[in-house]
């Protein structure tokens, strides 16, 4: 039985370090190649030695697919391709290819320059790695080799995020990467057609959550910012450079535009500015509103949002500042926070989750006095708000995607084991399909039942469909033909053609049978009687009396001879080919009953 | 055969020409063109290759064919059809057959047999499909012929087994359009094929080709539209189609399900996988809701739209559409809406300060959570969050329709609608505001909801703000804080966008009159009065203060205790505002004050009668003037006109009526005055100076009649006759005056003839009204008509003069409602002392903002006129998109006018005004006359009368100070 094997090297019952090995019909594909944020040792990268102990990776893997540019999906790529050694193709979408090196470079800088690690990949390695990347368009079918093809679908989540369909022959796997089923201010919703894959590998970050409407959250966020600004306060929004930051920028930008507000909005420079250029470029990847209006104005060309300068933090009057990093643990956002924390008119809005131990986490859990380095005590008087803007599909979204794609089985990755368990149970209950959730290193085998395509000659098809009523696609249809297996291909041809191709002579198979009839009359009279009798019964068939004294019913031959010993007994010789078996046996049984008494 | 046909065609052709000769009057000459059919035949015979033939056919198709020669052409085409081997040419011929049979006035039953015959030997699927299409056209052209239709349906059924989807498609379409609808017809025909059209079409719901499936559903819908009652059995089939792979099939299936749910709302269907049963309409509702989260947005739009019209659905199903159970880490979470509600009821306003404020509370049973609820669950939540704004708009519309019919649902969907006010696309925001306004009768806004609604007041789009003002006009607010909040926000709006003044005042007017009891406790604070101290008197010109007063005065109207809280200056301001902004400030009964308006009791109805009575009485009085001497008539008319004009000023409801009457009387007065001139008694040449008065009177009457005809809405045909009659009299007067003053008879010939033609057309247009016009000018004139036609101009003039003098005054009966079109230019205000400077030769854009009332079809009629000091006038046609329609009978023009001029030495004022364009051809009279006479009369009208176009200024001119500077070199 053919099978699909899936082994997560990372992200199996876990979040971070996404890396999944899939082998479909003899083709091996690696999906994502991420790093883990939580570790600084060897565990941060997937264990590539699992793939092959001593052989070259290139020989073993047919291709690598990167779903989007987040580091937990692409962070290990230069290490994998340059340091471990892989020369095969790497596939990603155009925006991912553009933004990915920026993030990798940033990651390298932090690890090498700040933390002083050695034995890490270099800038040159990132460049070399990117040279191996093949960029794909949405819905473009890329032929990796003769049998393996991949196709990208839109996934929302971040700019350039894609779901990939991997197809070998009739077997297919869909890998979702991270995706979002509800549109946001700058990206649309994930979409897939009814591709009915054998396996759907889905992320399950929010496996047990059904989220509130996005609009409520947005409105709350805007209201809070607006109120603070009207009061003359300053708003600090710590963000990570890419993804949410752009969404919030657009949100505030449009709000400022709509409400005619004048307070300045600043964005701390660096990474983001570079990335913003790409957002401007890849308009086709954004949502409907931005795509429709970019002719008048590109939404990413912010009118109200300006670059931030260190000195602006001390300016009087209201302002809104986006600053990195997102968890207030270091850098510009922390500096600004320390300046503004003392004024109760000001506000800090945390748009995402904060890791334990960071300043962000402390203030969110309600701590009002913070101990900074140098034993300083910082009293936090400013308001602290939390607004979750996450771009993963919630439980309902995951179910919706499964419903859209109609897979034959589902495999969950990128989530916590306990939550997956719940979703797994739900999926099995709702869709009646198998659902798997392998841990890292654990191999799941899924049996498939692939259909085998057979070529049929047009002549045969037309001939066979001409018989009987219209072909109905929904019902199987019986056909007569010869199956030829030749040169690794299957063909269905008519028997004559098969014989011709195989160079075989046609053999005829005939059945003959003798029937004894008591009839004292002459032979030709007997024949005549038989003829009349048959003609009377078989009205729908052509019964002929040939001049040589034999009778044919269709292609069945009947001859009568007198019995050598007993002249009163006539022997009827009935002969038919095996194609006419039905009629032939009917005839014999008919004749065996004897002729009716003539009057 | 071919030769014979050709001969026949030629014969036909010649016959046709002869007929034309007989028919036409001898004056006109018709050129005989070579016949279409003949030309075509020659062309086709010449064609050597299929490509050539195709070219000829294409050329041929570009020109229309006369009705008479259609049949001939069809024969020729058919003849070639049989001879042609090339499928593309046959295809073109088949399509031409369809085109030809569409020709108006041609009855295609004569070619039907031939068309059906062509089907028999056709091998090409494309041509077959085209032929079936042609048959469809033929069939639709013969609606009263059931047997023909039956035959066509039979033909279609025969071809349903074709292997090409195109052919099956067309067959189904044909069956859908022509299939028998009534049972009786089917029996009569006793046809095998037509036994059950529904079953035949239903069989194709499972066709292998999605296009055929779609066509089958569409055909079914077509049958429904034509009045066939679809069987309920189709329902389960249609449900299966909802899961189809192709979006067009799903989209059509959604429609079919909707149709069925409307046909059999109450029948019971089983729920699969359980033994429960529910109403069909509920089941269908659930299924369509499910489609709101379909993969294709086309289907989503379709589904969302249809949801709105399913009003029979039970309420618990309906309310599920807004329900989306939230959960976080397997614990039930309250939605933000619920939290808002709770915070509100506990008296604390949303703090949202704590992280995990929305922390989930109760544990939920994992088994009980149904992630993909089958049925209606959360359909609207999904629809309103959809990626495509088309879907969102459709969902908002559907919400609106459902909420209008169910108050409880309206209450529930409020939160969601309020959320939509923050949509990223303006259209969606606008739509949701309008929706909210429509359901506002059913709802009362909570304070937190009001807060969100009011936040939108700062929107920079004027449309949004105005829509919101309209919404506030008809909202119910529950608390006095709510009113205060609304007022504060509106005042903020006013300072930010001063141009919204009018709209805000109006909004406050309604807000006040709707919530008098809520305003009452706010009065001292709003007027900043103090129990002991006198507070400074606020500035009367401050729009914000006026806004507050408008709110208070309107509330005071139904709250008699309120005026006690007013301070002295408030009363003074009341008197001022009542005078200056009478449309915003209602009459109040104030204690201890005898204002003129204090006589007005709260119930105005009894007061209305006297003024109406007065109007009618004064009219009656005028009509009896026949018995008075000329001097008396003039005086009476003058007094009555004065009375009426004053009445119009006082009573705004009767203004239209009074003005209309006054104008009419004015015309009559002018006519009488002109006829009493002395010039009639003296030899003409001596009184050249005097006749100036008469001719100006004639001109003025003409102008006034146009005003009467085109400026008032609600004018009925009776009045139009009288207006036209008056115009005729004025024209007669003109003729007489010219006859008196000009020497020689030549110019008079033309004028007389023209006048007589006008009398003629008048008679034709208003033939039905003539009996009511006994003793009038026209009546007498028509009696004398035979004489007039034959006599000389000088005699005509004499007759006219006497009839004009002897004719009686026609009674003007007033219609129920009569409104005068008015326009008010809000912007530019004309108060600015700063000239608008621009470089000469370049253009400057001037924003014009005006309100129009009682203007019909403003897009076509309203123009902007700019008058420069040098007398140069410029007429600008605003774009149709510049007109908005905020309410019935009201329009708003917001446009830009481009000005340019050569350099001036100093700034000067230009005038901007609005004009109402009219065209006497499109007069209201002509539309009211029965169609047949209308078209005849129009054709018969002499060209000289066609299109007297003109403009009526109907707004006060506004002066704009501009200064074109010389260009710098």
Short mmCIF file of N, CA, C and O in Angstrom, two decimals, chain A residues 12 28 31 41 51 57 64 125 163 207 241 288 298 308 371 430 451 470 513 525 572:
data_model
loop_
_atom_site.label_atom_id
_atom_site.label_comp_id
_atom_site.label_asym_id
_atom_site.label_seq_id
_atom_site.Cartn_x
_atom_site.Cartn_y
_atom_site.Cartn_z
N UNK A 12 6.58 19.80 16.30
CA UNK A 12 5.69 18.69 16.63
C UNK A 12 5.24 18.86 18.07
O UNK A 12 6.07 18.85 18.97
N UNK A 28 11.11 13.30 -1.14
CA UNK A 28 11.27 13.84 0.21
C UNK A 28 11.30 15.36 0.16
O UNK A 28 12.07 15.95 -0.60
N UNK A 31 9.61 20.90 4.92
CA UNK A 31 8.74 22.07 5.02
C UNK A 31 9.25 22.94 6.16
O UNK A 31 9.30 22.52 7.31
N UNK A 41 21.31 27.03 22.68
CA UNK A 41 22.28 25.97 22.41
C UNK A 41 21.91 25.23 21.12
O UNK A 41 21.21 25.78 20.27
N UNK A 51 18.01 13.37 9.23
CA UNK A 51 17.64 13.12 7.84
C UNK A 51 18.57 12.09 7.22
O UNK A 51 18.15 11.12 6.62
N UNK A 57 22.84 15.83 2.14
CA UNK A 57 21.42 16.17 2.24
C UNK A 57 20.80 16.34 0.88
O UNK A 57 19.65 15.98 0.64
N UNK A 64 13.18 22.09 -0.52
CA UNK A 64 12.84 22.69 0.77
C UNK A 64 11.84 23.80 0.49
O UNK A 64 11.98 24.54 -0.49
N UNK A 125 27.15 33.78 4.08
CA UNK A 125 26.38 32.53 4.02
C UNK A 125 24.90 32.83 3.74
O UNK A 125 24.25 32.09 2.99
N UNK A 163 0.50 28.97 1.89
CA UNK A 163 0.29 27.56 2.14
C UNK A 163 0.79 26.84 0.89
O UNK A 163 0.66 27.38 -0.22
N UNK A 207 -5.59 26.37 19.01
CA UNK A 207 -6.46 25.22 18.82
C UNK A 207 -7.68 25.26 19.72
O UNK A 207 -8.71 24.67 19.40
N UNK A 241 9.41 44.39 14.71
CA UNK A 241 9.54 45.20 13.51
C UNK A 241 8.58 44.86 12.39
O UNK A 241 8.16 45.71 11.64
N UNK A 288 -7.98 43.70 0.22
CA UNK A 288 -8.79 44.33 -0.83
C UNK A 288 -8.69 45.85 -0.81
O UNK A 288 -8.46 46.49 -1.82
N UNK A 298 -0.70 54.77 -2.10
CA UNK A 298 -0.25 53.54 -1.47
C UNK A 298 -0.38 53.69 0.03
O UNK A 298 0.18 54.61 0.62
N UNK A 308 11.28 58.27 13.75
CA UNK A 308 11.47 58.75 15.12
C UNK A 308 12.93 59.14 15.35
O UNK A 308 13.85 58.50 14.83
N UNK A 371 12.30 47.64 39.28
CA UNK A 371 13.70 47.86 39.64
C UNK A 371 14.51 47.81 38.36
O UNK A 371 14.54 46.80 37.66
N UNK A 430 -16.12 15.89 13.72
CA UNK A 430 -16.89 16.69 12.75
C UNK A 430 -16.75 16.17 11.33
O UNK A 430 -17.70 16.14 10.58
N UNK A 451 -5.24 6.88 -6.92
CA UNK A 451 -5.81 6.36 -8.15
C UNK A 451 -4.70 6.27 -9.17
O UNK A 451 -3.73 7.03 -9.14
N UNK A 470 -26.14 8.24 -21.59
CA UNK A 470 -25.06 9.21 -21.39
C UNK A 470 -24.18 8.79 -20.22
O UNK A 470 -24.66 8.27 -19.23
N UNK A 513 -21.19 -28.44 -29.97
CA UNK A 513 -22.05 -29.30 -29.16
C UNK A 513 -22.92 -30.12 -30.11
O UNK A 513 -23.36 -29.62 -31.14
N UNK A 525 -35.13 -31.99 -44.52
CA UNK A 525 -36.43 -31.66 -43.91
C UNK A 525 -36.27 -31.31 -42.44
O UNK A 525 -36.88 -30.40 -41.92
N UNK A 572 -27.52 -32.81 -34.45
CA UNK A 572 -27.37 -31.37 -34.77
C UNK A 572 -26.05 -30.89 -34.20
O UNK A 572 -25.78 -31.05 -33.00
#
